[in-house]
Amino acid sequence: MEKNLFWIIGAFIFGGLTIQVFIQLESYYYIEALLSILAAAVIYTGLVLLSRKNRKAFLMTTGILAAAAIVMIFVSPHLAGH
């Protein structure tokens, strides 16, 4: 059961996000939103597979992604030009 737990969690997360796209967004945003969800699902899948093979690499990659997300919080307003 533990081996399949992350796959089940991922199915609920990305399935729910996909349903939410169709419920809440206008039709001309579908492609952009679905591509973002697909990219996140690929990263999630890679991290789940990496966590089973090499725990240190998994933690390092997760740390790098977290640091990049924190940096983007402060940098993205300047990139938008506002």
PDB file of C-alpha atoms in Angstrom:
ATOM      1  CA  MET A   1       0.000   0.000   0.000  1.00  0.00           C
ATOM      2  CA  GLU A   2       2.804   2.398   0.892  1.00  0.00           C
ATOM      3  CA  LYS A   3       4.350   2.005  -2.562  1.00  0.00           C
ATOM      4  CA  ASN A   4       1.146   3.124  -4.233  1.00  0.00           C
ATOM      5  CA  LEU A   5       0.320   5.924  -1.800  1.00  0.00           C
ATOM      6  CA  PHE A   6       2.174   8.669  -3.699  1.00  0.00           C
ATOM      7  CA  TRP A   7       0.592   7.557  -6.991  1.00  0.00           C
ATOM      8  CA  ILE A   8      -2.870   7.709  -5.423  1.00  0.00           C
ATOM      9  CA  ILE A   9      -2.150  11.126  -3.916  1.00  0.00           C
ATOM     10  CA  GLY A  10      -0.860  12.358  -7.274  1.00  0.00           C
ATOM     11  CA  ALA A  11      -3.930  11.052  -9.086  1.00  0.00           C
ATOM     12  CA  PHE A  12      -6.202  12.962  -6.702  1.00  0.00           C
ATOM     13  CA  ILE A  13      -4.135  16.156  -6.852  1.00  0.00           C
ATOM     14  CA  PHE A  14      -3.759  16.343 -10.619  1.00  0.00           C
ATOM     15  CA  GLY A  15      -7.185  14.899 -11.345  1.00  0.00           C
ATOM     16  CA  GLY A  16      -8.730  17.528  -9.086  1.00  0.00           C
ATOM     17  CA  LEU A  17      -6.719  20.308 -10.686  1.00  0.00           C
ATOM     18  CA  THR A  18      -7.818  19.164 -14.137  1.00  0.00           C
ATOM     19  CA  ILE A  19     -11.474  19.109 -13.121  1.00  0.00           C
ATOM     20  CA  GLN A  20     -11.056  22.538 -11.544  1.00  0.00           C
ATOM     21  CA  VAL A  21      -9.705  23.925 -14.843  1.00  0.00           C
ATOM     22  CA  PHE A  22     -12.875  22.954 -16.669  1.00  0.00           C
ATOM     23  CA  ILE A  23     -15.160  24.182 -13.890  1.00  0.00           C
ATOM     24  CA  GLN A  24     -13.590  27.561 -13.124  1.00  0.00           C
ATOM     25  CA  LEU A  25     -11.718  28.842 -16.184  1.00  0.00           C
ATOM     26  CA  GLU A  26     -12.830  30.367 -19.431  1.00  0.00           C
ATOM     27  CA  SER A  27     -12.298  28.119 -22.431  1.00  0.00           C
ATOM     28  CA  TYR A  28      -9.442  30.155 -23.906  1.00  0.00           C
ATOM     29  CA  TYR A  29      -7.302  29.446 -20.799  1.00  0.00           C
ATOM     30  CA  TYR A  30      -7.702  25.640 -20.960  1.00  0.00           C
ATOM     31  CA  ILE A  31      -4.553  24.872 -22.950  1.00  0.00           C
ATOM     32  CA  GLU A  32      -2.291  27.058 -20.820  1.00  0.00           C
ATOM     33  CA  ALA A  33      -3.662  25.666 -17.562  1.00  0.00           C
ATOM     34  CA  LEU A  34      -3.536  22.060 -18.725  1.00  0.00           C
ATOM     35  CA  LEU A  35       0.063  22.454 -19.920  1.00  0.00           C
ATOM     36  CA  SER A  36       1.008  23.825 -16.500  1.00  0.00           C
ATOM     37  CA  ILE A  37      -0.691  20.890 -14.786  1.00  0.00           C
ATOM     38  CA  LEU A  38       1.033  18.461 -17.145  1.00  0.00           C
ATOM     39  CA  ALA A  39       4.443  20.004 -16.391  1.00  0.00           C
ATOM     40  CA  ALA A  40       3.766  19.765 -12.647  1.00  0.00           C
ATOM     41  CA  ALA A  41       2.631  16.142 -13.023  1.00  0.00           C
ATOM     42  CA  VAL A  42       5.830  15.259 -14.887  1.00  0.00           C
ATOM     43  CA  ILE A  43       7.939  16.865 -12.151  1.00  0.00           C
ATOM     44  CA  TYR A  44       5.888  15.070  -9.476  1.00  0.00           C
ATOM     45  CA  THR A  45       6.321  11.726 -11.241  1.00  0.00           C
ATOM     46  CA  GLY A  46      10.051  12.296 -11.562  1.00  0.00           C
ATOM     47  CA  LEU A  47      10.341  13.110  -7.874  1.00  0.00           C
ATOM     48  CA  VAL A  48       8.353  10.033  -6.845  1.00  0.00           C
ATOM     49  CA  LEU A  49      10.545   7.798  -8.995  1.00  0.00           C
ATOM     50  CA  LEU A  50      13.691   9.528  -7.719  1.00  0.00           C
ATOM     51  CA  SER A  51      12.634   9.112  -4.081  1.00  0.00           C
ATOM     52  CA  ARG A  52      12.561   5.344  -4.524  1.00  0.00           C
ATOM     53  CA  LYS A  53      15.986   5.129  -6.157  1.00  0.00           C
ATOM     54  CA  ASN A  54      18.107   7.774  -4.448  1.00  0.00           C
ATOM     55  CA  ARG A  55      16.858   9.486  -1.313  1.00  0.00           C
ATOM     56  CA  LYS A  56      19.676  12.076  -1.189  1.00  0.00           C
ATOM     57  CA  ALA A  57      19.105  13.156  -4.788  1.00  0.00           C
ATOM     58  CA  PHE A  58      15.373  13.397  -4.074  1.00  0.00           C
ATOM     59  CA  LEU A  59      15.944  15.668  -1.074  1.00  0.00           C
ATOM     60  CA  MET A  60      18.449  17.807  -2.980  1.00  0.00           C
ATOM     61  CA  THR A  61      16.099  18.209  -5.960  1.00  0.00           C
ATOM     62  CA  THR A  62      13.166  19.048  -3.700  1.00  0.00           C
ATOM     63  CA  GLY A  63      15.302  21.616  -1.890  1.00  0.00           C
ATOM     64  CA  ILE A  64      16.361  23.224  -5.173  1.00  0.00           C
ATOM     65  CA  LEU A  65      12.730  23.415  -6.334  1.00  0.00           C
ATOM     66  CA  ALA A  66      11.691  24.947  -3.008  1.00  0.00           C
ATOM     67  CA  ALA A  67      14.486  27.530  -3.175  1.00  0.00           C
ATOM     68  CA  ALA A  68      13.565  28.403  -6.770  1.00  0.00           C
ATOM     69  CA  ALA A  69       9.915  28.837  -5.751  1.00  0.00           C
ATOM     70  CA  ILE A  70      10.872  31.166  -2.902  1.00  0.00           C
ATOM     71  CA  VAL A  71      13.136  33.217  -5.190  1.00  0.00           C
ATOM     72  CA  MET A  72      10.357  33.495  -7.788  1.00  0.00           C
ATOM     73  CA  ILE A  73       8.003  34.938  -5.171  1.00  0.00           C
ATOM     74  CA  PHE A  74      10.250  37.989  -5.006  1.00  0.00           C
ATOM     75  CA  VAL A  75      11.500  38.082  -8.615  1.00  0.00           C
ATOM     76  CA  SER A  76       8.279  37.501 -10.553  1.00  0.00           C
ATOM     77  CA  PRO A  77       6.672  40.894  -9.769  1.00  0.00           C
ATOM     78  CA  HIS A  78       9.742  42.575 -11.301  1.00  0.00           C
ATOM     79  CA  LEU A  79       9.575  40.322 -14.378  1.00  0.00           C
ATOM     80  CA  ALA A  80       5.969  41.307 -14.974  1.00  0.00           C
ATOM     81  CA  GLY A  81       6.940  44.968 -15.076  1.00  0.00           C
ATOM     82  CA  HIS A  82       4.557  46.155 -12.370  1.00  0.00           C
TER      83      HIS A  82
END
